[in-house]
Tab-separated table of C-alpha atoms in Angstrom:
chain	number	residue	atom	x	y	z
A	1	UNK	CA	25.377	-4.006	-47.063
A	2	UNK	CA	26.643	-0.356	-46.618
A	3	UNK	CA	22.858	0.232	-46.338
A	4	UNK	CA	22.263	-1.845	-43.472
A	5	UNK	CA	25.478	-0.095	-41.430
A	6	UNK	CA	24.547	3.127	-42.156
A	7	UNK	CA	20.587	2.185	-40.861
A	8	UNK	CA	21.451	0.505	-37.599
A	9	UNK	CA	24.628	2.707	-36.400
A	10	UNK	CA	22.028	6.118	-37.520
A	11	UNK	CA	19.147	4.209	-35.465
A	12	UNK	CA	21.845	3.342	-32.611
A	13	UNK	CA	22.968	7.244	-32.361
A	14	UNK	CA	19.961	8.711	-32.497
A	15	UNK	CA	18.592	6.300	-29.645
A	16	UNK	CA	21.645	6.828	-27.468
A	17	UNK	CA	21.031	10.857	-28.212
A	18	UNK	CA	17.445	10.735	-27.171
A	19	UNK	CA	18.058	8.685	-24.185
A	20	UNK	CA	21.118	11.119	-23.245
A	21	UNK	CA	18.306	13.727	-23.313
A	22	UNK	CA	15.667	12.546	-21.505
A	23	UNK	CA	17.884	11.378	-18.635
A	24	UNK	CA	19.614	14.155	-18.157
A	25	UNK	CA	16.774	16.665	-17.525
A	26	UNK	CA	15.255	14.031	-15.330
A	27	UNK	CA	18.377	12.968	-13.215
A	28	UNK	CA	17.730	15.928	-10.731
A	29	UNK	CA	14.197	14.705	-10.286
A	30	UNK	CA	14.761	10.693	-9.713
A	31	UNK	CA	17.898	11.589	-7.376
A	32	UNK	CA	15.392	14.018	-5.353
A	33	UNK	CA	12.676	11.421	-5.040
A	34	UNK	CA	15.547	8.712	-3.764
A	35	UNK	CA	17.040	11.054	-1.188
A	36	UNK	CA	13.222	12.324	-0.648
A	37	UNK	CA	12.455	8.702	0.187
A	38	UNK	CA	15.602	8.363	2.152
A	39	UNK	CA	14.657	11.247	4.717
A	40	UNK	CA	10.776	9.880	5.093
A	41	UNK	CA	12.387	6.762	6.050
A	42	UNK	CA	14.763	8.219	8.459
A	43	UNK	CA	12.379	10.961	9.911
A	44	UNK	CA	10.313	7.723	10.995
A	45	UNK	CA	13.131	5.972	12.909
A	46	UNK	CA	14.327	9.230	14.514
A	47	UNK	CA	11.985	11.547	14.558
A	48	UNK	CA	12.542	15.261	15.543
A	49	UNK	CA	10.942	18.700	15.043
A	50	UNK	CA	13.605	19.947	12.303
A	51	UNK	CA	15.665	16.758	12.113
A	52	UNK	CA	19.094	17.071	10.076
A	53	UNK	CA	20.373	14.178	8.842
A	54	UNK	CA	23.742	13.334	7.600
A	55	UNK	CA	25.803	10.651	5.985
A	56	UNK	CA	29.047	9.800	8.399
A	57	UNK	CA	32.006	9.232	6.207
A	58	UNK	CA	32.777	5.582	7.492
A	59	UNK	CA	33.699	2.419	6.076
A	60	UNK	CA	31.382	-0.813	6.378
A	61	UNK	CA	27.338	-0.227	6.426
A	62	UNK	CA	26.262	3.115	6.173
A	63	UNK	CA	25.418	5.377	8.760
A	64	UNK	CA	23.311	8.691	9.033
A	65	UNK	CA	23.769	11.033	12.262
A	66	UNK	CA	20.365	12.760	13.332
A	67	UNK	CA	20.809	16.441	14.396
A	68	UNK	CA	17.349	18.481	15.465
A	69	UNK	CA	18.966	22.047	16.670
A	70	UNK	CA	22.464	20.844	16.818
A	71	UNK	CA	21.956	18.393	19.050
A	72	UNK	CA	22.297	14.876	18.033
A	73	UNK	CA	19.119	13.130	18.429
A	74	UNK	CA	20.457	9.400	17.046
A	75	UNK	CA	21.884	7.492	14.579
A	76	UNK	CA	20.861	5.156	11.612
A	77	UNK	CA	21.997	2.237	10.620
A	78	UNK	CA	21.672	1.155	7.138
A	79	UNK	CA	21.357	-2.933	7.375
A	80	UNK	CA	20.988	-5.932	4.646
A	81	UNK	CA	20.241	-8.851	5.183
A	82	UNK	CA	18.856	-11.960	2.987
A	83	UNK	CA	15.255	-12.448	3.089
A	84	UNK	CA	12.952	-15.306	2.152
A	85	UNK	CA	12.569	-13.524	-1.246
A	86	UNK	CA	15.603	-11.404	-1.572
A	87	UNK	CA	17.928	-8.731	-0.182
A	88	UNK	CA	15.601	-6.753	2.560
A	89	UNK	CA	17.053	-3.375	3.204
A	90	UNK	CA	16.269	-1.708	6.601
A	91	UNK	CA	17.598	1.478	8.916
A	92	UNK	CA	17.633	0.944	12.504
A	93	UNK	CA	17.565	4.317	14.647
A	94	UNK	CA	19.613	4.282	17.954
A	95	UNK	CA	19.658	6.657	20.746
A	96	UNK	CA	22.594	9.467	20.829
A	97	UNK	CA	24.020	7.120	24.031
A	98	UNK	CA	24.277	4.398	21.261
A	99	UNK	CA	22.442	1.862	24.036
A	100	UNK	CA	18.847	1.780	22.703
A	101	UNK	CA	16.859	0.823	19.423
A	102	UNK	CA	14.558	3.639	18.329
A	103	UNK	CA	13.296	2.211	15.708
A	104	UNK	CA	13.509	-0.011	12.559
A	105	UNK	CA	12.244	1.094	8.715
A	106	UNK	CA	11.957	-1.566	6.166
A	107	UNK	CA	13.079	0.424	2.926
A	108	UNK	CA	13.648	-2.272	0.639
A	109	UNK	CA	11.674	-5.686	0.776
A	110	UNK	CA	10.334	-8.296	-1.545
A	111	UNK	CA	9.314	-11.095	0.845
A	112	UNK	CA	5.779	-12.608	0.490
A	113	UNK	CA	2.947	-10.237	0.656
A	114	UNK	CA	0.990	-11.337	3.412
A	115	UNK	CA	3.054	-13.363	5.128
A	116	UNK	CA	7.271	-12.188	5.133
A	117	UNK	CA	5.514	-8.958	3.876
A	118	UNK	CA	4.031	-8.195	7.409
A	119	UNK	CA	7.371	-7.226	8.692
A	120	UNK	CA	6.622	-3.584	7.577
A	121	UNK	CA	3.838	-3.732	9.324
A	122	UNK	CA	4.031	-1.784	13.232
A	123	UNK	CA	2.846	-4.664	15.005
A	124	UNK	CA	6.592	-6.042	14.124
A	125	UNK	CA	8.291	-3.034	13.278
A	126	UNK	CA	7.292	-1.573	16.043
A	127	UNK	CA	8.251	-4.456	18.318
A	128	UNK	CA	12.633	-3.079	18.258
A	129	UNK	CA	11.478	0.057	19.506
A	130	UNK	CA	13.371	0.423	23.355
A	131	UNK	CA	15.388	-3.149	22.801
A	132	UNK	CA	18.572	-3.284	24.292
A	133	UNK	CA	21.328	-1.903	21.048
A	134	UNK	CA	23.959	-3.490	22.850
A	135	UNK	CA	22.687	-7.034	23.049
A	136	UNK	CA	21.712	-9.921	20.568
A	137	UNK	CA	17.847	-10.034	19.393
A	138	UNK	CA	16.355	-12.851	19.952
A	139	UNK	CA	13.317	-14.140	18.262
A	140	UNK	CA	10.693	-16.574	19.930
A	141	UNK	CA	7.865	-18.225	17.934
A	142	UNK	CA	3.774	-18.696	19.190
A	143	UNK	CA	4.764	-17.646	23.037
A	144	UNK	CA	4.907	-13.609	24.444
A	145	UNK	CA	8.524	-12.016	23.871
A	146	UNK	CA	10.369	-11.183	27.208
A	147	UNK	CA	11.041	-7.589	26.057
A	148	UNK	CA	13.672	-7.601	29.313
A	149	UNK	CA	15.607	-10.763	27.347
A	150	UNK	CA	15.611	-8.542	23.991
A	151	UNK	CA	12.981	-11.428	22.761
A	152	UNK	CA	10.792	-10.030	19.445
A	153	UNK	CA	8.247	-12.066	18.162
A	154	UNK	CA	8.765	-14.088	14.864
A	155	UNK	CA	5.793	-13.504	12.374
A	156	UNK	CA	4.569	-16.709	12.497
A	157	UNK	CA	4.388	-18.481	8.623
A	158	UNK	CA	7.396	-16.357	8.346
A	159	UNK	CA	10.258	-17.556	10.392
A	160	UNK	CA	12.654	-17.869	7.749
A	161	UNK	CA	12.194	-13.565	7.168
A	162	UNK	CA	11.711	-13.004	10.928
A	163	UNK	CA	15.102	-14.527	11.640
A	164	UNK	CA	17.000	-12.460	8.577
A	165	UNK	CA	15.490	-9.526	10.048
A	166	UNK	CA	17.098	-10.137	13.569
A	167	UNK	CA	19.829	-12.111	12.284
A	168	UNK	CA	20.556	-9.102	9.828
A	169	UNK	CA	20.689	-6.454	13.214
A	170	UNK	CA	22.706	-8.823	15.168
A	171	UNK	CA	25.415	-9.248	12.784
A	172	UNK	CA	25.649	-5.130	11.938
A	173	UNK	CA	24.159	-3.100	14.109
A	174	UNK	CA	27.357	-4.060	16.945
A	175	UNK	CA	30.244	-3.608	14.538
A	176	UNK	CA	28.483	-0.462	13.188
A	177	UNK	CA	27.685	1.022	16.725
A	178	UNK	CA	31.700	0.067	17.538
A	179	UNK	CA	33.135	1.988	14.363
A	180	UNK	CA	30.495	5.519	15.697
A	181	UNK	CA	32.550	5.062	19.195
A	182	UNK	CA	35.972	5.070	17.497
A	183	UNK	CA	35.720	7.355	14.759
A	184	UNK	CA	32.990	9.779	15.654
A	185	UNK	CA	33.951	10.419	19.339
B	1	UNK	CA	-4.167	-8.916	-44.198
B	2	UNK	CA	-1.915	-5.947	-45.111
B	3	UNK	CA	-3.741	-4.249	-47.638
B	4	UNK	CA	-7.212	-5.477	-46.566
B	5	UNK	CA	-6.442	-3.989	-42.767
B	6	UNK	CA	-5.971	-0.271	-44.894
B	7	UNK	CA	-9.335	-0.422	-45.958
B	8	UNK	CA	-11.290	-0.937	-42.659
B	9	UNK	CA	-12.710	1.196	-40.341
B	10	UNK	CA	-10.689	2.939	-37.731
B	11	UNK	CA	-13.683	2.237	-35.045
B	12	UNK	CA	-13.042	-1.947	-36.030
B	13	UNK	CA	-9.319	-1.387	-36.016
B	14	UNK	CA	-9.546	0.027	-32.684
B	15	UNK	CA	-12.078	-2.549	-30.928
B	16	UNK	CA	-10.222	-5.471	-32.292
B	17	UNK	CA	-7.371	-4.763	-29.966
B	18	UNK	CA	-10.118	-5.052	-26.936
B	19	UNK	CA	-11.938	-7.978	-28.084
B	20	UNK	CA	-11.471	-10.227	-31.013
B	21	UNK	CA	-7.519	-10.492	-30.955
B	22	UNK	CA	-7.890	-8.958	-27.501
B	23	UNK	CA	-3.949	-9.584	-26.287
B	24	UNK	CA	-4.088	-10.901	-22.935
B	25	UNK	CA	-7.414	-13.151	-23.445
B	26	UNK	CA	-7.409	-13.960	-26.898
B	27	UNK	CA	-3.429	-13.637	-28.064
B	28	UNK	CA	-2.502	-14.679	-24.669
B	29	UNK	CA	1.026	-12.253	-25.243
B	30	UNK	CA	2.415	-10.558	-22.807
B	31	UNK	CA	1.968	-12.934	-19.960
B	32	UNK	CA	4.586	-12.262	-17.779
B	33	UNK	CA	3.711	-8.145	-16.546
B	34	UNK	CA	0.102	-9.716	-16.990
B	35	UNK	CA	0.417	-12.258	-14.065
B	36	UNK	CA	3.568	-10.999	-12.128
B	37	UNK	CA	2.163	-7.210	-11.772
B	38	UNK	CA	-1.722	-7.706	-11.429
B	39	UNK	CA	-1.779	-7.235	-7.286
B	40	UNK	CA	-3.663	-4.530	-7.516
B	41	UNK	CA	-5.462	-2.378	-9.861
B	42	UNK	CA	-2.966	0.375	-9.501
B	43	UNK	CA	-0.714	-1.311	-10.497
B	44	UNK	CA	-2.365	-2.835	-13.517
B	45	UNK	CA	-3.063	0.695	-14.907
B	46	UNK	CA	0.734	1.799	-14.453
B	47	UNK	CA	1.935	-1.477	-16.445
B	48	UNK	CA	-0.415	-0.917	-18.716
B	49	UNK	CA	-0.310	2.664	-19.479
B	50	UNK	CA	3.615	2.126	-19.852
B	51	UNK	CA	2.747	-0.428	-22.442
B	52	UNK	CA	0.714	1.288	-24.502
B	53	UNK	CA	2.692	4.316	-24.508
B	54	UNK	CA	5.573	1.701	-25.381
B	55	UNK	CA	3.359	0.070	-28.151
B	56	UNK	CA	2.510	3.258	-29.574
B	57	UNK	CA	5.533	5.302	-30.245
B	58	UNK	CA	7.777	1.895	-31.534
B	59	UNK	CA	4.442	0.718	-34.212
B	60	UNK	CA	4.499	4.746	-35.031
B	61	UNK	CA	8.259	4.762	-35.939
B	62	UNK	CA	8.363	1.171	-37.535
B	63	UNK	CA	5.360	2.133	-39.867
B	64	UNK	CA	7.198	5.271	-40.459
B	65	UNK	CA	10.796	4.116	-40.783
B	66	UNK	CA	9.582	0.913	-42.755
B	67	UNK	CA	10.386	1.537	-46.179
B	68	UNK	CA	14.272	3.233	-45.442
B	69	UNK	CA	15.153	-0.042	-42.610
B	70	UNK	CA	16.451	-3.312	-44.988
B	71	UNK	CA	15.252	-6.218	-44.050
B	72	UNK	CA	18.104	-7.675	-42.720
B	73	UNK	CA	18.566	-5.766	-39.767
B	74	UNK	CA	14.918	-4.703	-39.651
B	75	UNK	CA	14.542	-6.714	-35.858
B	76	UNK	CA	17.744	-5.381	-34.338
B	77	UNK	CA	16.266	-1.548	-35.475
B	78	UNK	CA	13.114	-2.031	-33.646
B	79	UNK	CA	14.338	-3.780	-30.918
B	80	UNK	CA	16.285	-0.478	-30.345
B	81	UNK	CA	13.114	1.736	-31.032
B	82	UNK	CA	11.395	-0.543	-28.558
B	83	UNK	CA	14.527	-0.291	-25.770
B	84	UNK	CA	14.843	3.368	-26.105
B	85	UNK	CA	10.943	3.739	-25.242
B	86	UNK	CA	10.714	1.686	-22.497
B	87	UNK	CA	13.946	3.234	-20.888
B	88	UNK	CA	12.103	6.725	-21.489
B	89	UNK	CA	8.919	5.014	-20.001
B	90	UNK	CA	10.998	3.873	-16.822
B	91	UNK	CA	12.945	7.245	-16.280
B	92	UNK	CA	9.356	9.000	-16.639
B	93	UNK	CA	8.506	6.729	-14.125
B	94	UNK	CA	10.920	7.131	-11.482
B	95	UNK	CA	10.482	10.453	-11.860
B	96	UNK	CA	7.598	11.603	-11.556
B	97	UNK	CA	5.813	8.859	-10.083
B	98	UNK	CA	8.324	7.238	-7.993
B	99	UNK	CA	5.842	4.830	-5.582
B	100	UNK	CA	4.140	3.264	-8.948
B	101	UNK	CA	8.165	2.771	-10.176
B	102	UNK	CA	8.910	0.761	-6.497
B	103	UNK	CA	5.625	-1.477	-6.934
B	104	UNK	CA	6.238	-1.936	-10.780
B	105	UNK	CA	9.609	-2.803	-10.205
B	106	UNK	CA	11.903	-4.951	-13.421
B	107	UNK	CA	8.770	-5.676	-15.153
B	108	UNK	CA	8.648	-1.714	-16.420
B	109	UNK	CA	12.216	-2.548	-18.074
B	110	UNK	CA	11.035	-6.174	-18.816
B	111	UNK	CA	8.419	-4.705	-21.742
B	112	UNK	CA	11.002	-4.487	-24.235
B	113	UNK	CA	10.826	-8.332	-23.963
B	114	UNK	CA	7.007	-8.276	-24.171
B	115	UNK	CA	5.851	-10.007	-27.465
B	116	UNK	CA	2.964	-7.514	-27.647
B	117	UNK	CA	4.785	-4.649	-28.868
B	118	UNK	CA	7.466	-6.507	-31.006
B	119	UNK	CA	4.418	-8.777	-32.080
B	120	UNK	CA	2.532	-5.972	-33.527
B	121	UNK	CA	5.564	-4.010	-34.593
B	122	UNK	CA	6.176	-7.312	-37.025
B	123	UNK	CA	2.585	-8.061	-38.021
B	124	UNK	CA	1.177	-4.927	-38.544
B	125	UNK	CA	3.334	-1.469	-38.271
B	126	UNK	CA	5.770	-3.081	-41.165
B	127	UNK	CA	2.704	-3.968	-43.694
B	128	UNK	CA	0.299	-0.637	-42.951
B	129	UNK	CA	0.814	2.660	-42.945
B	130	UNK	CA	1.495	5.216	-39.875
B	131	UNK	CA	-1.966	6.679	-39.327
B	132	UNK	CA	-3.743	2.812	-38.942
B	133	UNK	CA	-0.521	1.423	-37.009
B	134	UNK	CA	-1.178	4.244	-34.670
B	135	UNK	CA	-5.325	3.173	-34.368
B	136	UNK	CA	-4.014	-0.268	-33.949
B	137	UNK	CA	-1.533	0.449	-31.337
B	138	UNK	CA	-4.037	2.176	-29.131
B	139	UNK	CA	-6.738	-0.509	-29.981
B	140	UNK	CA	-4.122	-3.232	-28.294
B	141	UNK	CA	-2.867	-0.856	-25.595
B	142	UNK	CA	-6.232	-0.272	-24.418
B	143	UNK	CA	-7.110	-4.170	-24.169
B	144	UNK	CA	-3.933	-4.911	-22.525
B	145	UNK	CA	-4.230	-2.006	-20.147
B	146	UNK	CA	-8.416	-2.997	-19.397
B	147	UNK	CA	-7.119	-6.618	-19.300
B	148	UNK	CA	-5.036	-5.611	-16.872
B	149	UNK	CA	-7.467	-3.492	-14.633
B	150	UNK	CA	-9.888	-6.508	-14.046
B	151	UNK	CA	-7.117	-8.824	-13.269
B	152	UNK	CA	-5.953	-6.148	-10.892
B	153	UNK	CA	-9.289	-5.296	-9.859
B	154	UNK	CA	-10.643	-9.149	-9.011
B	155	UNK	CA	-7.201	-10.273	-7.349
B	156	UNK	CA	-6.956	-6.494	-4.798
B	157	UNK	CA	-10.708	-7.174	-3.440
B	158	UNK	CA	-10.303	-11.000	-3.248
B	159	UNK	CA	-6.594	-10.766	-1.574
B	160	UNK	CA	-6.183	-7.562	-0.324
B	161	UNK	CA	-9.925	-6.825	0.179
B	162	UNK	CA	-9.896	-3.375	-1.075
B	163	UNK	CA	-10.338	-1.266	-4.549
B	164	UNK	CA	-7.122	1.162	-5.605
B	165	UNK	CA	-5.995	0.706	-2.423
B	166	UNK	CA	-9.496	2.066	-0.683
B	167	UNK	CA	-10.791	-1.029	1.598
B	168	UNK	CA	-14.257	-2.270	1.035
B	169	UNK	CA	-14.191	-4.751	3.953
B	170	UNK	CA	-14.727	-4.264	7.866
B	171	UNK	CA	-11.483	-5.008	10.276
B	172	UNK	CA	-13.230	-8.638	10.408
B	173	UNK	CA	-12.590	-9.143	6.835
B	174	UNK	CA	-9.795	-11.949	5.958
B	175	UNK	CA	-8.531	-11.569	2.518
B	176	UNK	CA	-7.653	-14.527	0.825
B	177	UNK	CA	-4.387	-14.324	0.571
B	178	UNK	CA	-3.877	-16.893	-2.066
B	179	UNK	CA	-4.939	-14.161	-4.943
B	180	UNK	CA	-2.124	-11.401	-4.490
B	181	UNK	CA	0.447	-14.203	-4.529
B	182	UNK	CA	1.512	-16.183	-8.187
B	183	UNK	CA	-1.302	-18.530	-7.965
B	184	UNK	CA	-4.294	-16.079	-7.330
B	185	UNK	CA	-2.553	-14.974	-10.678
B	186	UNK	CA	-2.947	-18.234	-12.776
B	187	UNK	CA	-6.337	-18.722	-10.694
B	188	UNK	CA	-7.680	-15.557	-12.091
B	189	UNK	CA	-6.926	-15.239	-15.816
B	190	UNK	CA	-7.715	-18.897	-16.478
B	191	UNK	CA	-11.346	-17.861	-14.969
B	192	UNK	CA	-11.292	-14.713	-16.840
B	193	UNK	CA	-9.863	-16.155	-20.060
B	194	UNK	CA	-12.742	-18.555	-19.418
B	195	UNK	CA	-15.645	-15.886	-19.223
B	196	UNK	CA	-14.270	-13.579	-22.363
B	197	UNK	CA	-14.348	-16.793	-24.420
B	198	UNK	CA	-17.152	-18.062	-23.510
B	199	UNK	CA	-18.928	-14.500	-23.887
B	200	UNK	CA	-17.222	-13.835	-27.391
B	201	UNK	CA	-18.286	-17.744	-28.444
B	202	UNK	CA	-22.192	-17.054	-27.463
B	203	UNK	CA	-21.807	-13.667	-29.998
B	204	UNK	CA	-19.872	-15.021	-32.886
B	205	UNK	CA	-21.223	-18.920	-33.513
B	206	UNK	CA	-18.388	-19.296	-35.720
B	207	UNK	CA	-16.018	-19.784	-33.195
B	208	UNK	CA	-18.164	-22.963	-31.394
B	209	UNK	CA	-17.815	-24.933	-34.318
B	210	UNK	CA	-14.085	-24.120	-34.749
């Protein structure tokens, strides 16, 4: 009986000690490779030649300011949304003027490959790129978008994603762009 | 089997893990990294590296710890050996090779629910000594981690149409899409499962008659 206590509560120590260990000398090197994979995914929805990027200190979704020189070149928008297959995570880059999409970044996604999987793929991505920040997105199925409408084509076999994607935008990207004018200006 | 297993070679110790109690085709274990990860080969070769390094280290201490552990809470011991190596094996992971962690995703912590290693742990690293548990560990990491590769390998050309990510195909090629998604997965090991059985059958007559 006293055997068996002494075994498991030694084995639990030691196992909590080792793990202690190994994640602390590795901690620096995960957090680098997240905030690594962070900038990659920013530096594609606002690029610049030296781009800066910082977290604003705001409530509600995230947001990152772009500087290249000390001039602000945009902002990012850190959106969820609920996909097909589960939480899709995604930045959207708008101009400094706040009135134009530069860009969206899937960071996060586990739709299905091939199908709700294509939206990482430029020929959708790339699709938000000069839309209209200030307006709803629209999505329209099988006929050419009217980019002048903010229309995006759905992926077609993948409504269900193409709709969270623009659903997700519509209902933060406004509210987001709202809380830059008030507290950041 | 326990003191038998002492006695035999290292080399049949080792190959048994690839083909006769091979543990994806023969001991069907493990099935859930083996169909939910196999989208690529890549990927097959992370989950099962991980594995074996898993396997290895928890049969090493088990043989090890084996006579010092009573048997009452001999399970809940490993199952912390086997929890504290696949934690290791995911912060290793994430650190150092952080795209492989992304397309792994839960299944690198879901091994310390994977019957291989707790299977082996129980059947052999408790009844043989350090040194053999070792040779069997590799033996079984190897098969799972090979197992792995051709899954990997047959489902990437057939539904991605490319090998470790390099594609084979022209721009006219259309993958069938099927095989990277949970049937191709089913689809594939019941073929392959199939093939090794039938292969192993044709060299051991035994086995027909069985």
């Amino acid at each position: 009986m006293k055997k068996m206590i002494i075994v498991l509560t030694g084995v639990m120590v030691l196992s909590g000690l080792v793990l202690a260990g190994t994640f602390a000398s590795l901690a620096d090197r995960i957090e680098a490779n997240r905030i690594a994979a962070l900038y990659a995914s920013l530096e594609r929805v606002l690029p610049g030649t030296d781009p800066v990027y910082e977290e604003l200190d705001v409530e509600g979704p995230t947001i990152y300011r772009a500087t290249d020189a000390g001039d602000i070149i945009g902002y990012a928008v850190r959106i969820q949304t609920q996909g097909y297959g589960g939480t899709i995570t995604m930045l959207v880059g708008v101009s400094p003027d706040l009135e134009t999409i530069r860009g969206v970044e899937f960071a996060e996604q586990v739709e299905t490959p091939g199908l709700g999987g294509r939206i990482t793929e430029p020929g959708f991505r790339g699709q938000f790129a000069g839309l209209d920040a200030d307006e709803p997105i629209e999505y329209v199925l099988n006929v050419a978008p009217d980019r002048e409408e903010n229309e995006i084509q759905a992926i077609s076999g993948a409504t269900i994603t193409s709709r969270a994607v623009v659903r997700g935008i519509n209902a933060t990207l406004e509210p987001a762009l709202e809380t830059i004018r008030r507290q950041v200006r | 089997m326990a003191d038998v297993a002492v006695h035999r070679s290292i080399t049949t110790e080792f190959m048994k893990g690839i083909v006769r109690d091979n543990p994806v085709f023969v001991q069907v274990l493990g099935m859930c990294p083996v169909l939910a990860v196999t989208t690529s080969v890549a990927n097959g070769i992370g989950m099962g590296l991980a594995t074996t390094f898993v396997l290895v280290f928890s049969t090493l201490i088990a043989s090890t710890v084996k006579g010092v552990v009573p048997n009452q809470v001999r399970i809940p011991v490993y199952a912390v050996v086997i929890a504290t190596f696949v934690t290791i094996a995911d912060l290793v992971l994430k650190a150092f090779f952080p795209p492989l962690s992304a397309s792994l995703g839960p299944y690198v912590p879901l091994i310390v629910v994977n019957c291989i290693i707790m299977g082996r742990v129980e059947a052999f690293a408790t009844r043989n000594r350090p040194g053999i548990s070792l040779v069997d560990a590799l033996g079984m990491g190897a098969g799972f981690t090979l197992s792995l590769m051709v899954l990997g390998a047959v489902r990437e050309v057939l539904g991605s149409g490319a090998l470790l990510g390099v594609p084979l195909f022209g721009e006219g090629f259309s993958p069938m899409l099927v095989m990277i998604l949970p049937p191709g997965a089913f689809l594939t090991l019941g073929i392959l499962m199939a093939v090794f059985n039938a292969v192993k059958a044709k060299n051991d007559p035994v086995l027909i008659r069985t």
